[in-house]
Tab-separated table of C-alpha atoms in Angstrom:
chain	number	residue	atom	x	y	z
A	25	MET	CA	7.450	-57.975	44.259
A	26	ALA	CA	8.228	-57.188	47.922
A	27	PRO	CA	9.167	-54.058	49.881
A	28	GLU	CA	12.905	-53.413	50.111
A	29	ASN	CA	14.866	-54.173	53.287
A	30	THR	CA	12.167	-56.396	54.773
A	31	LEU	CA	12.009	-60.056	55.713
A	32	ALA	CA	9.311	-60.438	53.064
A	33	ALA	CA	11.883	-59.513	50.409
A	34	PHE	CA	14.460	-61.908	51.833
A	35	ARG	CA	11.948	-64.755	51.951
A	36	LEU	CA	10.870	-64.085	48.374
A	37	GLY	CA	14.490	-64.112	47.233
A	38	ALA	CA	15.055	-67.437	48.949
A	39	GLN	CA	11.954	-68.850	47.257
A	40	HIS	CA	13.516	-67.916	43.909
A	41	GLY	CA	16.751	-69.707	44.747
A	42	PHE	CA	18.991	-66.831	45.840
A	43	LYS	CA	21.584	-67.663	48.495
A	44	ALA	CA	23.220	-64.246	48.926
A	45	PHE	CA	21.528	-60.995	49.901
A	46	GLU	CA	22.330	-57.304	50.384
A	47	CYS	CA	20.717	-54.898	52.832
A	48	ASP	CA	21.161	-51.381	54.236
A	49	VAL	CA	21.686	-51.059	57.986
A	50	LYS	CA	21.381	-48.051	60.277
A	51	ILE	CA	21.466	-47.541	64.053
A	52	SER	CA	18.474	-46.319	66.060
A	53	ALA	CA	18.763	-43.614	68.703
A	54	ASP	CA	19.007	-46.324	71.369
A	55	GLY	CA	21.633	-48.391	69.546
A	56	VAL	CA	19.636	-51.076	67.680
A	57	ALA	CA	20.823	-52.090	64.197
A	58	PHE	CA	17.884	-52.076	61.761
A	59	LEU	CA	17.298	-52.170	58.006
A	60	MET	CA	16.524	-49.012	56.026
A	61	HIS	CA	17.968	-47.247	52.996
A	62	ASP	CA	16.800	-43.661	53.353
A	63	THR	CA	17.774	-41.104	55.962
A	64	ASP	CA	14.132	-40.133	56.463
A	65	LEU	CA	11.173	-42.406	57.003
A	66	LYS	CA	8.677	-40.938	54.544
A	67	ARG	CA	9.219	-43.059	51.412
A	68	THR	CA	9.075	-46.516	52.986
A	69	THR	CA	6.883	-45.972	56.060
A	70	GLY	CA	4.837	-42.860	55.242
A	71	GLU	CA	5.904	-41.310	58.531
A	72	PRO	CA	7.823	-38.049	59.050
A	73	GLY	CA	11.177	-37.869	60.763
A	74	THR	CA	14.748	-39.105	60.575
A	75	ALA	CA	15.203	-42.838	61.036
A	76	GLU	CA	18.255	-42.726	63.306
A	77	GLU	CA	16.670	-40.150	65.623
A	78	MET	CA	13.963	-42.605	66.675
A	79	THR	CA	14.241	-45.357	69.267
A	80	TRP	CA	13.710	-48.971	68.334
A	81	PRO	CA	10.333	-49.205	70.166
A	82	GLU	CA	9.181	-46.283	67.977
A	83	LEU	CA	10.591	-47.763	64.764
A	84	SER	CA	9.246	-51.241	65.468
A	85	ARG	CA	5.667	-49.930	65.358
A	86	LEU	CA	6.009	-48.539	61.820
A	87	ASP	CA	4.604	-50.209	58.703
A	88	ALA	CA	7.352	-50.841	56.139
A	89	GLY	CA	5.097	-52.587	53.621
A	90	ARG	CA	2.014	-50.424	53.110
A	91	TRP	CA	3.805	-48.127	50.624
A	92	HIS	CA	4.587	-51.092	48.380
A	93	SER	CA	1.311	-52.984	48.009
A	94	PRO	CA	-1.792	-54.134	49.921
A	95	ASP	CA	-0.290	-57.619	50.251
A	96	HIS	CA	2.451	-56.260	52.476
A	97	VAL	CA	0.489	-54.013	54.818
A	98	GLY	CA	1.801	-54.485	58.342
A	99	GLU	CA	5.292	-55.645	57.317
A	100	PRO	CA	7.643	-54.485	60.095
A	101	ILE	CA	11.091	-52.972	59.836
A	102	PRO	CA	13.489	-55.850	60.607
A	103	THR	CA	16.498	-55.693	62.891
A	104	LEU	CA	19.884	-57.022	61.851
A	105	SER	CA	19.253	-59.795	64.372
A	106	ASP	CA	16.139	-60.830	62.412
A	107	ILE	CA	18.191	-61.008	59.214
A	108	ALA	CA	20.956	-62.995	60.907
A	109	ARG	CA	18.428	-65.630	61.948
A	110	PHE	CA	17.131	-65.774	58.377
A	111	CYS	CA	20.672	-66.281	57.059
A	112	PHE	CA	21.397	-69.052	59.552
A	113	ASP	CA	18.094	-70.813	58.812
A	114	THR	CA	18.578	-70.671	55.024
A	115	GLY	CA	22.383	-70.930	54.789
A	116	SER	CA	22.528	-67.546	53.066
A	117	ASP	CA	25.398	-65.084	52.746
A	118	LEU	CA	24.903	-61.409	53.541
A	119	ASN	CA	26.382	-58.127	52.355
A	120	ILE	CA	25.637	-55.489	55.002
A	121	GLU	CA	25.843	-51.979	53.631
A	122	ILE	CA	26.585	-49.626	56.507
A	123	LYS	CA	24.213	-46.752	55.720
A	124	PRO	CA	24.795	-43.906	58.175
A	125	THR	CA	22.839	-40.700	58.421
A	126	PRO	CA	25.269	-37.915	57.432
A	127	GLY	CA	27.373	-36.926	60.410
A	128	ARG	CA	26.966	-40.292	62.162
A	129	ASN	CA	29.388	-42.309	60.071
A	130	VAL	CA	31.748	-43.394	62.835
A	131	ARG	CA	29.041	-44.332	65.338
A	132	THR	CA	27.099	-46.276	62.725
A	133	GLY	CA	30.172	-48.096	61.426
A	134	GLU	CA	31.254	-49.056	64.919
A	135	LEU	CA	27.863	-50.239	66.167
A	136	VAL	CA	26.826	-52.097	63.008
A	137	ALA	CA	30.150	-53.952	62.948
A	138	SER	CA	29.971	-54.775	66.658
A	139	GLU	CA	26.440	-56.132	66.320
A	140	ALA	CA	27.318	-58.175	63.223
A	141	ALA	CA	30.343	-59.647	65.004
A	142	ARG	CA	28.173	-60.574	67.999
A	143	LEU	CA	25.462	-62.162	65.866
A	144	TRP	CA	27.822	-64.149	63.627
A	145	VAL	CA	30.255	-65.240	66.358
A	146	GLY	CA	31.341	-68.831	65.756
A	147	GLN	CA	29.873	-68.920	62.234
A	148	SER	CA	32.068	-70.187	59.413
A	149	ARG	CA	30.556	-67.793	56.837
A	150	LEU	CA	30.830	-64.187	57.959
A	151	PRO	CA	28.893	-61.221	56.547
A	152	LEU	CA	30.582	-58.661	54.331
A	153	LEU	CA	30.555	-55.072	55.600
A	154	SER	CA	30.427	-52.500	52.793
A	155	SER	CA	30.009	-48.741	52.733
A	156	PHE	CA	30.505	-45.602	50.671
A	157	SER	CA	31.836	-43.990	53.865
A	158	THR	CA	35.528	-44.565	54.493
A	159	SER	CA	35.163	-43.305	58.072
A	160	ALA	CA	32.396	-45.861	58.691
A	161	LEU	CA	34.597	-48.641	57.309
A	162	GLU	CA	37.533	-47.478	59.444
A	163	ALA	CA	35.311	-47.572	62.537
A	164	ALA	CA	34.013	-51.008	61.497
A	165	ARG	CA	37.572	-52.316	61.170
A	166	ALA	CA	38.451	-51.043	64.649
A	167	ALA	CA	35.308	-52.571	66.177
A	168	ALA	CA	35.356	-55.936	64.372
A	169	PRO	CA	38.582	-56.500	62.443
A	170	GLU	CA	37.648	-60.123	61.799
A	171	LEU	CA	34.752	-59.170	59.515
A	172	PRO	CA	35.571	-58.670	55.805
A	173	ARG	CA	35.044	-55.206	54.347
A	174	ALA	CA	34.439	-53.743	50.881
A	175	LEU	CA	34.554	-50.173	49.616
A	176	LEU	CA	31.468	-49.003	47.719
A	177	LEU	CA	31.894	-46.617	44.783
A	178	GLU	CA	29.307	-44.735	42.719
A	179	GLU	CA	31.826	-42.546	40.876
A	180	TRP	CA	35.561	-42.272	40.486
A	181	SER	CA	37.305	-40.389	43.283
A	182	PRO	CA	41.010	-39.636	43.761
A	183	GLY	CA	42.813	-42.353	45.686
A	184	TRP	CA	39.955	-44.863	45.671
A	185	PHE	CA	42.267	-47.804	45.067
A	186	GLU	CA	44.656	-46.745	47.825
A	187	GLN	CA	41.701	-46.214	50.169
A	188	ALA	CA	40.464	-49.747	49.590
A	189	ARG	CA	43.922	-51.129	50.308
A	190	SER	CA	44.531	-48.966	53.389
A	191	LEU	CA	41.163	-49.965	54.870
A	192	GLY	CA	42.091	-53.622	54.527
A	193	CYS	CA	39.204	-54.259	52.156
A	194	VAL	CA	38.806	-57.637	50.491
A	195	GLY	CA	36.906	-56.156	47.571
A	196	VAL	CA	35.330	-53.185	45.842
A	197	VAL	CA	31.634	-52.880	44.982
A	198	MET	CA	30.978	-50.376	42.209
A	199	ASP	CA	28.278	-49.058	39.940
A	200	HIS	CA	28.228	-51.300	36.880
A	201	THR	CA	28.789	-48.309	34.576
A	202	MET	CA	32.256	-47.858	36.113
A	203	VAL	CA	33.449	-51.366	35.370
A	204	ASP	CA	35.538	-52.501	32.443
A	205	ALA	CA	38.027	-55.304	31.872
A	206	PRO	CA	41.138	-53.284	32.926
A	207	VAL	CA	39.499	-52.292	36.219
A	208	VAL	CA	38.620	-55.901	36.979
A	209	GLU	CA	42.133	-57.026	36.075
A	210	ARG	CA	43.744	-54.371	38.288
A	211	LEU	CA	41.656	-55.307	41.302
A	212	HIS	CA	42.173	-59.027	40.793
A	213	ARG	CA	45.938	-58.514	40.533
A	214	ALA	CA	45.760	-56.780	43.916
A	215	GLY	CA	43.883	-59.733	45.375
A	216	LEU	CA	40.556	-57.888	45.607
A	217	PHE	CA	37.202	-59.130	44.374
A	218	VAL	CA	34.870	-56.988	42.228
A	219	MET	CA	31.101	-56.738	42.586
A	220	SER	CA	28.751	-54.516	40.579
A	221	TYR	CA	25.377	-52.941	41.245
A	222	THR	CA	22.524	-52.577	40.234
A	223	VAL	CA	22.488	-55.036	37.331
A	224	ASN	CA	18.983	-55.660	36.007
A	225	GLU	CA	19.631	-56.320	32.304
A	226	ALA	CA	20.850	-59.617	30.875
A	227	ALA	CA	23.223	-58.011	28.367
A	228	VAL	CA	24.916	-55.954	31.080
A	229	ALA	CA	25.213	-58.998	33.342
A	230	GLU	CA	26.775	-61.088	30.579
A	231	ARG	CA	29.325	-58.392	29.773
A	232	LEU	CA	30.350	-57.984	33.408
A	233	LEU	CA	30.681	-61.720	33.961
A	234	ARG	CA	32.823	-62.082	30.831
A	235	TRP	CA	35.143	-59.401	32.226
A	236	GLY	CA	35.492	-61.484	35.391
A	237	VAL	CA	33.289	-59.580	37.828
A	238	ASP	CA	32.870	-61.802	40.874
A	239	GLY	CA	29.307	-60.921	41.852
A	240	LEU	CA	26.260	-58.946	40.747
A	241	ILE	CA	23.742	-57.072	42.880
A	242	THR	CA	20.334	-57.068	41.214
A	243	ASP	CA	16.683	-56.214	41.773
A	244	VAL	CA	15.627	-58.955	39.340
A	245	MET	CA	13.944	-61.781	41.220
A	246	ASP	CA	13.667	-64.193	38.289
A	247	ARG	CA	17.106	-65.817	38.105
A	248	ALA	CA	16.374	-67.081	34.598
A	249	ALA	CA	16.284	-63.458	33.399
A	250	LEU	CA	20.013	-63.019	34.057
A	251	PRO	CA	22.839	-65.273	32.831
A	252	GLU	CA	24.810	-67.527	35.152
A	253	ARG	CA	28.591	-67.642	34.804
A	254	SER	CA	28.363	-71.340	33.947
A	255	GLN	CA	26.143	-70.481	30.964
A	256	LEU	CA	28.730	-68.280	29.263
A	257	ARG	CA	30.570	-69.738	26.286
């Protein structure tokens, strides 16, 4: 319905009643925090090259919508600052996934956290910083300890629970196939929230919510297609 990691997607989500959003954030060669999932530019801009090796003036000229549909030709890559303004204007919450290019975990974690702290200074509702990279989360904690953090998991790894605790995380965000009732109970007992991704089927959403999962990350724009916690019996 809209190209990923663009203001068009955020606006469309808001039009459908969503008040919490997730995005992937990288750092340009000249230190600007911007939204993009992939390491390279090809899939979402059609251009060659590595995203974090380009300066922001170079990135800002790219078309992040043409690949998706004719309606979104000319859609620019947004900065984290653009998304912050959207969140303030709409009263939305934000989950910022720190998405470093391999080998740049510490720099990306530090600069994304510093920029988020600067943008949200004085705000009562702070963004969540999440990442699969423990070194990025450690750098984020050092740069902006006041911002909440969550460990992202796509598969079980030794010591994941201890890592989340040692990083001072407030929650864990995991692939929905990893979640069951005992996992949710263990994390809740430790005072951590549980979120699951990417949940696009109603039956999966209902099962997760019944187990007590605190939040779902979805690509489904129609909220009526997924159950609300209040609808469960």
